[in-house]
Amino acid sequence: MSEMAGLTRATAPVDALIVKGDRPKTGIVHLGLGNFHRAHFAVYTAKAVAAAGGDWGIFAYSFRSKSLAEALTAQELLYSVIEFAPNTDAVAIPAIHTGAVAGPDMADTVVAEIGKSGTKIISMTVTEAGYSISQKTDSLDLESPDIQSDLAGNSPKTLIGLIVRGLQVRQRDHGSAITVLSCDNLSSNGHRTKQLVNEFINALPADEAEPLRAFVANSVSFPNSMVDRIVPGTEERHIKLAEERLGVHDTSPVPAEPFTMWALEDNFIAGRPAWEHAGVTFTNQVERFEIMKLRLLNGAHSLLAYFGALADCETIPDCRFQPFIEKSLREGFFPEMLPTLEMPDGLTSDEYIAQLFGRWSNTVLGDKTNRVGSDGSVKLPQRITQPVLMRTKAGKSIDFIALTVAAWLACVSPLNGFDPGTQAKAMKDPALARLLEFAAQSNSPAELVTKVFTEGNIFSPDLAKADGFLDLVSEYLEHIPTHGITSAVELAFSRQKL
């Protein structure tokens, strides 16, 4: 037995600890065994089961991280979630997982698990990149080799292929209803997932597609959701702190901020945990919550990371406490974003923005600038596309949105030997090779920007047509290497007309 498995309610300072032996049977298959899932979905579910019971154990699958699945299995699927903030030392141990597997060789096992009648929910946290969306068509990327492999009937490699093959098992074997729950940063993520699932089905041979289409239409629900909690990657210091707080060694603790939010559409065709006991907001305004978070938190996170990296800031609090960045957010970025969204009832933009600055000030958590800035090619399209289109159509300023995009390009695809700094160079991106190739082929910032927006298959083609947008991005991208990011901010303020 592992040290973690020896914890009890009496011996650990924990919240949401379920006594070993009372762990529920599997009711949920979760795709994406990362830190965010373990600090958010798993904690809410453990609290719901502790309060109201039910067979809602989570069988989790990681597409990549075999080492994490193996480490959790060695600890009898126990781990700690450590809250990092100046005024807390809280620890939660959500003993809710019933299995943890990883890697492509386990995909068929996961399909079988989805197919079991006891599974009532398929949930996922795989980031925006995991949905195989083509920016060119705004639909399932049928040209992707992995999607083509999944359509051919091979062991699934993609999220959508895995879900559909699991649904196919259910349709053939027993026809029991199930909910597919996206917990990723996609606008209308439930509707979007349903669209992608149906596009995959429509690409199958007719004898497979027809019964599966009917099953999905009648027996599968796709609720929309908005999830929020800042959860950095685990570092050695977190492992040491977990041991100090718990008195036992945890190889896989999860650091997290105290703040957590989940807004959810109550559309669960086969039942759900009693998440209302864990603080979930059930609402018919999920889309407002989603857009609020995407544009105000996530969009501002991009500005913080790229401006901050160019100013050599190591952590998000370092970025947030730069006066030029705070001014950029309060007087530049937020005034451009706020007119493009409607706040949920009962929550004002002033309250939400004040809360954001408080969260970004968490020096104990110390979220890394390069982590937040990674994967910009899949994050930025979700965050800036509609605001740019809405504001250019109305003839309104988009200077700080454009400067954020320019700062991203300066960080990940620098031109003419420009050194963006250590934080920028540590950022990862699935399109990095393509972006660096574009930079090598370009003789000017304008040429690079044109290539990215017309050949990159990263952003919607509509952005290349948005009045003046590419010109602004190009101008700021030319300014940054010569004059610096603070000067670029001053230029943006001199041009901005709200």
Coordinates of C-alpha atoms in Angstrom, one line a residue:
M1 CA 0.0 0.0 0.0
S2 CA 1.3 3.5 -0.9
E3 CA 1.8 6.2 1.7
M4 CA -1.0 8.2 0.0
A5 CA -3.4 5.3 0.4
G6 CA -2.8 5.3 4.1
L7 CA -4.4 8.7 4.6
T8 CA -7.8 8.9 6.4
R9 CA -10.1 11.7 7.4
A10 CA -8.5 11.6 10.9
T11 CA -4.9 11.9 9.7
A12 CA -4.9 14.4 6.9
P13 CA -5.9 18.1 6.7
V14 CA -8.1 17.5 3.7
D15 CA -11.3 18.5 2.0
A16 CA -13.4 16.1 -0.1
L17 CA -11.5 12.9 1.1
I18 CA -13.6 9.8 0.5
V19 CA -12.7 7.0 2.9
K20 CA -11.1 4.1 1.1
G21 CA -13.6 1.3 0.5
D22 CA -16.4 3.8 -0.2
R23 CA -15.1 4.7 -3.6
P24 CA -18.0 4.6 -6.1
K25 CA -18.2 2.5 -9.2
T26 CA -17.3 4.0 -12.6
G27 CA -20.0 6.3 -14.0
I28 CA -17.8 8.7 -15.9
V29 CA -15.1 8.2 -18.5
H30 CA -12.8 11.3 -18.6
L31 CA -10.5 12.0 -21.6
G32 CA -7.6 14.2 -20.6
L33 CA -5.8 13.2 -17.3
G34 CA -4.0 16.5 -16.8
N35 CA -3.6 18.8 -13.8
F36 CA -6.7 20.9 -14.7
H37 CA -9.0 17.8 -14.6
R38 CA -7.5 16.6 -11.4
A39 CA -7.9 20.0 -9.7
H40 CA -11.3 20.9 -11.1
F41 CA -13.7 18.2 -12.5
A42 CA -12.4 15.5 -10.1
V43 CA -12.7 17.8 -7.0
Y44 CA -16.2 18.8 -7.8
T45 CA -17.2 15.2 -8.5
A46 CA -15.6 13.9 -5.3
K47 CA -17.5 16.6 -3.3
A48 CA -20.8 15.8 -5.0
V49 CA -20.4 12.1 -4.3
A50 CA -19.4 12.8 -0.7
A51 CA -22.5 14.9 -0.2
A52 CA -25.1 12.9 -2.1
G53 CA -23.6 9.5 -3.1
G54 CA -24.0 7.8 -6.5
D55 CA -21.8 5.7 -8.7
W56 CA -19.9 8.5 -10.3
G57 CA -16.3 7.2 -10.2
I58 CA -14.0 8.5 -12.9
F59 CA -12.1 6.2 -15.3
A60 CA -9.5 8.6 -16.8
Y61 CA -7.5 8.4 -20.0
S62 CA -4.4 10.4 -21.0
F63 CA -3.6 10.5 -24.7
R64 CA 0.1 10.9 -23.8
S65 CA 1.3 10.9 -20.2
K66 CA 1.9 7.2 -19.3
S67 CA 4.1 8.3 -16.5
L68 CA 1.3 10.2 -14.7
A69 CA -1.2 7.3 -15.1
E70 CA 1.4 4.9 -13.7
A71 CA 2.3 7.2 -10.8
L72 CA -1.4 7.5 -9.9
T73 CA -2.0 3.8 -10.2
A74 CA 1.0 3.2 -7.9
Q75 CA -0.7 5.5 -5.3
E76 CA -4.0 3.6 -5.6
L77 CA -5.3 6.6 -7.6
L78 CA -4.9 9.1 -4.8
Y79 CA -3.2 12.5 -5.2
S80 CA -3.3 15.9 -3.5
V81 CA -4.6 19.2 -4.8
I82 CA -2.7 22.0 -3.0
E83 CA -4.1 25.5 -2.8
F84 CA -1.4 28.1 -3.2
A85 CA -2.2 31.6 -1.9
P86 CA -0.9 33.9 0.8
N87 CA -3.8 33.0 3.1
T88 CA -4.3 29.3 2.7
D89 CA -2.6 25.9 3.1
A90 CA -5.7 23.9 2.2
V91 CA -5.3 20.4 0.6
A92 CA -7.9 18.3 -1.1
I93 CA -7.6 14.6 -1.9
P94 CA -10.3 13.7 -4.4
A95 CA -10.4 9.9 -4.1
I96 CA -12.8 9.5 -7.0
H97 CA -10.9 7.8 -9.8
T98 CA -11.5 4.2 -10.5
G99 CA -8.8 3.8 -13.2
A100 CA -6.1 5.7 -15.0
V101 CA -4.6 4.6 -18.3
A102 CA -2.6 6.3 -21.0
G103 CA -1.2 6.1 -24.5
P104 CA -2.5 4.9 -27.9
D105 CA -2.2 1.2 -27.0
M106 CA -5.0 1.8 -24.4
A107 CA -7.4 3.5 -26.7
D108 CA -9.5 0.4 -27.4
T109 CA -9.7 -0.2 -23.6
V110 CA -11.2 3.3 -23.3
V111 CA -13.7 2.6 -26.1
A112 CA -14.8 -0.5 -24.3
E113 CA -15.2 1.5 -21.1
I114 CA -17.3 4.1 -22.8
G115 CA -19.4 1.3 -24.2
K116 CA -20.4 -0.1 -20.8
S117 CA -24.0 0.6 -19.8
G118 CA -22.8 1.8 -16.4
T119 CA -21.0 4.7 -18.0
K120 CA -23.3 7.7 -18.0
I121 CA -21.0 10.6 -18.9
I122 CA -18.0 11.1 -21.2
S123 CA -16.2 14.2 -20.1
M124 CA -13.0 15.8 -21.5
T125 CA -10.3 18.4 -20.9
V126 CA -7.9 18.2 -23.8
T127 CA -7.4 21.9 -24.6
E128 CA -8.6 23.5 -27.8
A129 CA -6.0 21.7 -29.9
G130 CA -7.6 18.3 -29.1
Y131 CA -10.8 18.8 -31.1
S132 CA -9.3 18.5 -34.6
I133 CA -10.9 21.6 -35.9
S134 CA -9.8 23.0 -39.3
Q135 CA -9.6 26.8 -39.2
K136 CA -10.0 26.7 -42.9
T137 CA -13.4 25.1 -42.8
D138 CA -14.4 25.7 -39.2
S139 CA -15.4 22.1 -39.0
L140 CA -13.8 18.7 -38.3
D141 CA -10.4 18.5 -40.1
L142 CA -11.2 15.6 -42.4
E143 CA -7.7 16.0 -44.0
S144 CA -6.0 15.2 -40.8
P145 CA -4.1 11.8 -41.1
D146 CA -5.2 10.9 -37.5
I147 CA -8.9 11.6 -38.3
Q148 CA -8.6 9.6 -41.5
S149 CA -7.0 6.7 -39.6
D150 CA -9.9 6.8 -37.1
L151 CA -12.5 6.9 -39.9
A152 CA -10.8 3.8 -41.4
G153 CA -11.6 1.8 -38.3
N154 CA -8.1 1.7 -36.7
S155 CA -7.6 2.1 -33.0
P156 CA -8.7 5.7 -32.3
K157 CA -6.0 8.4 -32.1
T158 CA -8.2 11.5 -31.8
L159 CA -10.7 12.7 -29.2
I160 CA -13.6 12.8 -31.6
G161 CA -12.7 9.3 -33.0
L162 CA -12.5 7.9 -29.5
I163 CA -15.9 9.3 -28.6
V164 CA -17.7 8.2 -31.7
R165 CA -16.3 4.6 -31.5
G166 CA -17.4 4.4 -27.9
L167 CA -20.9 5.6 -28.9
Q168 CA -20.9 3.1 -31.6
V169 CA -20.3 0.3 -29.1
R170 CA -23.2 1.5 -27.0
Q171 CA -25.5 1.8 -30.0
R172 CA -24.8 -1.7 -31.1
D173 CA -24.7 -3.4 -27.7
H174 CA -27.5 -1.9 -25.6
G175 CA -28.6 1.6 -26.7
S176 CA -28.3 3.2 -23.3
A177 CA -28.3 7.0 -23.2
I178 CA -25.1 9.0 -22.3
T179 CA -24.0 12.6 -22.0
V180 CA -20.9 14.0 -23.7
L181 CA -19.5 16.9 -21.6
S182 CA -16.8 19.2 -22.9
C183 CA -14.9 21.1 -20.3
D184 CA -12.6 23.0 -22.7
N185 CA -12.3 26.6 -23.7
L186 CA -14.4 26.5 -26.8
S187 CA -17.3 28.8 -27.4
S188 CA -20.6 26.8 -27.0
N189 CA -18.4 23.8 -26.3
G190 CA -21.3 21.4 -26.1
H191 CA -22.8 22.5 -29.4
R192 CA -19.4 22.5 -30.9
T193 CA -18.6 18.9 -29.8
K194 CA -22.0 17.7 -31.1
Q195 CA -21.2 19.3 -34.5
L196 CA -17.8 17.5 -34.6
V197 CA -19.2 14.2 -33.6
N198 CA -21.9 14.4 -36.3
E199 CA -19.3 15.4 -38.9
F200 CA -17.2 12.4 -38.1
I201 CA -20.3 10.1 -38.2
N202 CA -21.3 11.7 -41.6
A203 CA -17.9 10.7 -43.0
L204 CA -18.4 7.0 -42.1
P205 CA -19.9 4.5 -44.6
A206 CA -23.7 4.7 -44.8
D207 CA -24.4 1.4 -43.0
E208 CA -22.4 2.6 -40.0
A209 CA -23.5 6.3 -40.1
E210 CA -27.3 5.8 -40.3
P211 CA -28.0 4.0 -37.1
L212 CA -25.3 6.0 -35.2
R213 CA -26.8 9.3 -36.3
A214 CA -30.2 8.2 -35.0
F215 CA -28.6 7.0 -31.7
V216 CA -26.9 10.4 -31.2
A217 CA -30.0 12.3 -32.0
N218 CA -32.2 10.4 -29.5
S219 CA -29.9 9.2 -26.8
V220 CA -26.9 11.5 -26.4
S221 CA -26.9 15.0 -24.9
F222 CA -24.1 17.7 -25.2
P223 CA -24.4 20.3 -22.4
N224 CA -22.5 23.5 -22.6
S225 CA -20.1 24.4 -19.8
M226 CA -17.6 27.0 -18.6
V227 CA -14.8 25.9 -16.3
D228 CA -12.3 28.1 -14.5
R229 CA -9.4 27.6 -12.2
I230 CA -5.7 28.5 -12.7
V231 CA -3.7 25.3 -12.4
P232 CA 0.0 25.4 -13.2
G233 CA 2.3 22.5 -14.0
T234 CA 3.7 20.5 -11.1
E235 CA 7.2 21.4 -10.0
E236 CA 9.6 19.9 -7.5
R237 CA 8.7 22.6 -5.0
H238 CA 5.1 21.5 -5.1
I239 CA 6.1 17.9 -4.4
K240 CA 8.1 19.1 -1.3
L241 CA 5.3 21.4 -0.1
A242 CA 2.7 18.6 -0.5
E243 CA 4.9 16.3 1.7
E244 CA 5.3 19.0 4.3
R245 CA 1.5 19.6 4.5
L246 CA 0.4 16.0 4.3
G247 CA 3.2 14.2 6.1
V248 CA 3.3 11.6 3.3
H249 CA 5.0 11.6 -0.1
D250 CA 2.9 12.3 -3.2
T251 CA 4.6 11.9 -6.5
S252 CA 1.9 13.7 -8.4
P253 CA 0.4 16.7 -6.5
V254 CA -1.5 19.4 -8.3
P255 CA -0.9 23.1 -7.4
A256 CA -4.0 25.3 -7.8
E257 CA -5.3 28.7 -6.9
P258 CA -8.2 28.8 -4.3
F259 CA -10.6 30.3 -6.8
T260 CA -12.7 27.8 -8.8
M261 CA -15.8 28.2 -10.9
W262 CA -18.0 25.9 -13.0
A263 CA -21.1 27.1 -14.9
L264 CA -23.1 24.3 -16.5
E265 CA -26.2 23.6 -18.5
D266 CA -28.3 21.0 -16.8
N267 CA -28.8 18.8 -19.8
F268 CA -27.7 15.3 -18.7
I269 CA -29.8 12.6 -20.4
A270 CA -28.5 9.7 -18.3
G271 CA -28.2 11.5 -14.9
R272 CA -25.3 13.3 -13.2
P273 CA -23.6 13.7 -9.9
A274 CA -25.2 16.2 -7.5
W275 CA -22.7 18.9 -8.4
E276 CA -24.9 21.6 -7.0
H277 CA -23.6 20.4 -3.5
A278 CA -20.1 21.2 -4.7
G279 CA -20.7 24.7 -5.9
V280 CA -21.5 24.3 -9.6
T281 CA -23.8 27.1 -11.0
F282 CA -26.5 25.5 -13.2
T283 CA -27.7 28.1 -15.6
N284 CA -29.2 28.8 -19.0
Q285 CA -26.6 31.5 -19.5
V286 CA -23.6 29.3 -20.0
E287 CA -22.7 31.0 -23.2
R288 CA -22.4 34.4 -21.4
F289 CA -20.0 32.7 -18.8
E290 CA -18.0 31.1 -21.6
I291 CA -17.5 34.3 -23.6
M292 CA -16.8 36.4 -20.5
K293 CA -14.0 33.9 -19.6
L294 CA -12.6 33.5 -23.1
R295 CA -12.3 37.2 -23.7
L296 CA -11.7 38.7 -20.3
L297 CA -9.6 36.0 -18.5
N298 CA -8.2 34.0 -21.4
G299 CA -7.7 36.9 -23.8
A300 CA -6.1 39.0 -21.0
H301 CA -3.9 36.0 -20.1
S302 CA -2.5 36.1 -23.6
L303 CA -1.7 39.8 -23.3
L304 CA -0.1 39.2 -19.9
A305 CA 2.0 36.4 -21.2
Y306 CA 3.3 37.9 -24.4
F307 CA 3.8 41.4 -23.2
G308 CA 5.4 40.0 -20.0
A309 CA 7.7 37.6 -21.9
L310 CA 9.0 40.5 -24.0
A311 CA 9.7 42.3 -20.8
D312 CA 11.5 39.2 -19.4
C313 CA 8.9 38.5 -16.6
E314 CA 9.1 35.0 -15.3
T315 CA 5.6 34.7 -13.7
I316 CA 2.1 36.0 -14.3
P317 CA 2.3 38.1 -11.1
D318 CA 5.6 39.6 -12.4
C319 CA 3.7 40.5 -15.6
R320 CA 0.6 41.8 -13.8
F321 CA 2.7 44.2 -11.6
Q322 CA 4.3 45.9 -14.6
P323 CA 2.6 49.3 -14.7
F324 CA 2.6 49.3 -18.5
I325 CA 0.8 45.9 -18.6
E326 CA -1.7 46.9 -16.0
K327 CA -2.5 50.1 -17.9
S328 CA -2.7 48.1 -21.2
L329 CA -5.3 45.8 -19.6
R330 CA -7.4 48.4 -17.8
E331 CA -7.4 51.2 -20.4
G332 CA -6.6 49.3 -23.6
F333 CA -7.6 45.7 -23.8
F334 CA -10.7 45.5 -21.6
P335 CA -12.3 48.6 -23.2
E336 CA -11.9 46.9 -26.6
M337 CA -13.3 43.5 -25.3
L338 CA -16.2 44.6 -23.0
P339 CA -18.5 45.9 -25.8
T340 CA -18.3 42.5 -27.5
L341 CA -19.9 40.5 -24.7
E342 CA -22.8 40.4 -22.3
M343 CA -22.1 39.6 -18.6
P344 CA -24.1 36.9 -16.9
D345 CA -26.9 38.1 -14.6
G346 CA -25.7 39.0 -11.2
L347 CA -22.1 39.6 -12.2
T348 CA -20.7 43.0 -13.2
S349 CA -17.6 43.5 -15.4
D350 CA -16.1 45.7 -12.6
E351 CA -16.5 42.9 -10.1
Y352 CA -15.1 40.2 -12.5
I353 CA -12.1 42.3 -13.6
A354 CA -11.2 43.2 -10.0
Q355 CA -11.3 39.5 -9.2
L356 CA -9.0 38.7 -12.1
F357 CA -6.4 41.2 -10.9
G358 CA -6.5 39.6 -7.5
R359 CA -6.0 36.1 -9.0
W360 CA -3.1 37.3 -11.2
S361 CA -1.5 38.8 -8.0
N362 CA -1.0 35.4 -6.4
T363 CA 2.8 35.4 -6.0
V364 CA 2.7 32.1 -4.0
L365 CA 1.2 30.2 -6.9
G366 CA 3.6 31.9 -9.3
D367 CA 2.1 30.7 -12.5
K368 CA 4.8 30.7 -15.2
T369 CA 4.6 33.2 -18.1
N370 CA 5.9 30.6 -20.6
R371 CA 3.2 28.1 -19.6
V372 CA 0.4 30.6 -20.1
G373 CA 1.9 31.8 -23.4
S374 CA 2.2 28.3 -24.9
D375 CA -0.1 27.0 -27.6
G376 CA -1.1 30.4 -28.8
S377 CA -1.9 29.1 -32.2
V378 CA -4.9 27.2 -30.8
K379 CA -5.8 29.6 -28.0
L380 CA -5.8 33.0 -29.8
P381 CA -8.3 32.1 -32.5
Q382 CA -10.9 31.3 -29.8
R383 CA -10.2 34.5 -28.0
I384 CA -9.8 37.2 -30.6
T385 CA -11.7 36.2 -33.8
Q386 CA -15.2 37.4 -33.0
P387 CA -14.1 40.6 -31.1
V388 CA -12.0 41.6 -34.1
L389 CA -14.8 41.0 -36.6
M390 CA -17.4 42.8 -34.4
R391 CA -15.2 45.8 -33.8
T392 CA -13.9 46.3 -37.3
K393 CA -17.4 46.0 -38.7
A394 CA -18.4 48.8 -36.3
G395 CA -15.4 50.9 -37.1
K396 CA -14.0 50.6 -33.5
S397 CA -10.4 50.3 -32.3
I398 CA -8.7 46.9 -32.1
D399 CA -5.2 48.2 -31.3
F400 CA -4.6 46.2 -28.2
I401 CA -6.0 43.0 -29.7
A402 CA -3.8 43.5 -32.7
L403 CA -0.8 44.2 -30.4
T404 CA -1.4 41.0 -28.5
V405 CA -1.2 39.0 -31.7
A406 CA 1.9 40.9 -32.8
A407 CA 3.5 40.2 -29.4
W408 CA 2.7 36.5 -29.8
L409 CA 4.4 36.4 -33.2
A410 CA 7.4 38.3 -31.8
C411 CA 7.7 35.7 -29.1
V412 CA 7.4 32.5 -31.2
S413 CA 8.5 33.4 -34.7
P414 CA 11.0 36.3 -34.3
L415 CA 12.3 38.0 -37.5
N416 CA 15.8 39.1 -38.5
G417 CA 17.6 37.7 -35.5
F418 CA 15.4 39.4 -32.9
D419 CA 15.9 37.8 -29.4
P420 CA 12.5 37.8 -27.6
G421 CA 14.0 36.5 -24.3
T422 CA 14.2 33.3 -22.3
Q423 CA 10.5 33.2 -21.4
A424 CA 9.4 33.5 -25.0
K425 CA 11.9 30.9 -26.2
A426 CA 10.5 28.5 -23.6
M427 CA 6.9 28.7 -25.0
K428 CA 5.6 25.6 -26.8
D429 CA 3.2 25.6 -29.8
P430 CA 1.9 22.9 -32.1
A431 CA 2.4 25.3 -35.1
L432 CA 5.9 26.3 -34.1
A433 CA 7.7 24.6 -37.0
R434 CA 5.3 26.2 -39.5
L435 CA 5.6 29.6 -37.9
L436 CA 9.4 29.5 -37.8
E437 CA 9.4 28.4 -41.5
F438 CA 7.2 31.4 -42.4
A439 CA 9.6 33.7 -40.5
A440 CA 12.5 32.3 -42.4
Q441 CA 10.7 32.9 -45.7
S442 CA 9.6 36.4 -44.9
N443 CA 11.5 39.6 -45.7
S444 CA 9.3 41.9 -43.6
P445 CA 6.8 41.7 -40.7
A446 CA 3.9 42.4 -43.2
E447 CA 5.0 39.4 -45.3
L448 CA 5.1 37.1 -42.2
V449 CA 1.7 38.3 -41.0
T450 CA 0.2 37.7 -44.4
K451 CA 1.6 34.2 -44.5
V452 CA 0.3 33.4 -41.0
F453 CA -3.2 34.6 -41.7
T454 CA -3.6 33.3 -45.3
E455 CA -1.5 30.2 -45.4
G456 CA -1.1 29.1 -41.8
N457 CA -4.5 27.3 -41.3
I458 CA -4.4 28.8 -37.8
F459 CA -6.9 31.7 -37.9
S460 CA -10.3 32.0 -39.7
P461 CA -9.9 33.4 -43.2
D462 CA -12.4 36.1 -42.2
L463 CA -9.6 37.8 -40.1
A464 CA -7.5 38.4 -43.2
K465 CA -10.4 40.3 -44.6
A466 CA -11.1 42.4 -41.5
D467 CA -10.6 46.0 -42.3
G468 CA -7.1 47.1 -41.3
F469 CA -6.4 44.2 -38.9
L470 CA -3.4 42.7 -40.7
D471 CA -2.0 46.1 -41.2
L472 CA -2.1 46.9 -37.5
V473 CA -0.6 43.5 -36.5
S474 CA 2.2 44.1 -39.1
E475 CA 2.9 47.6 -37.8
Y476 CA 3.2 46.5 -34.2
L477 CA 5.3 43.5 -35.2
E478 CA 7.7 45.9 -36.9
H479 CA 7.8 48.2 -34.0
I480 CA 8.5 45.7 -31.2
P481 CA 12.0 44.5 -32.1
T482 CA 13.3 48.0 -32.7
H483 CA 11.6 50.0 -30.0
G484 CA 10.4 47.4 -27.4
I485 CA 7.1 46.3 -26.1
T486 CA 6.6 49.4 -23.8
S487 CA 7.0 51.7 -26.8
A488 CA 4.6 49.6 -28.8
V489 CA 2.0 50.0 -26.0
E490 CA 2.5 53.8 -26.1
L491 CA 2.0 53.7 -29.8
A492 CA -1.2 51.7 -29.4
F493 CA -2.6 54.2 -26.9
S494 CA -1.7 57.1 -29.2
R495 CA -3.8 55.5 -32.0
Q496 CA -6.6 53.9 -30.0
K497 CA -10.1 55.4 -30.6
L498 CA -12.7 53.7 -28.4

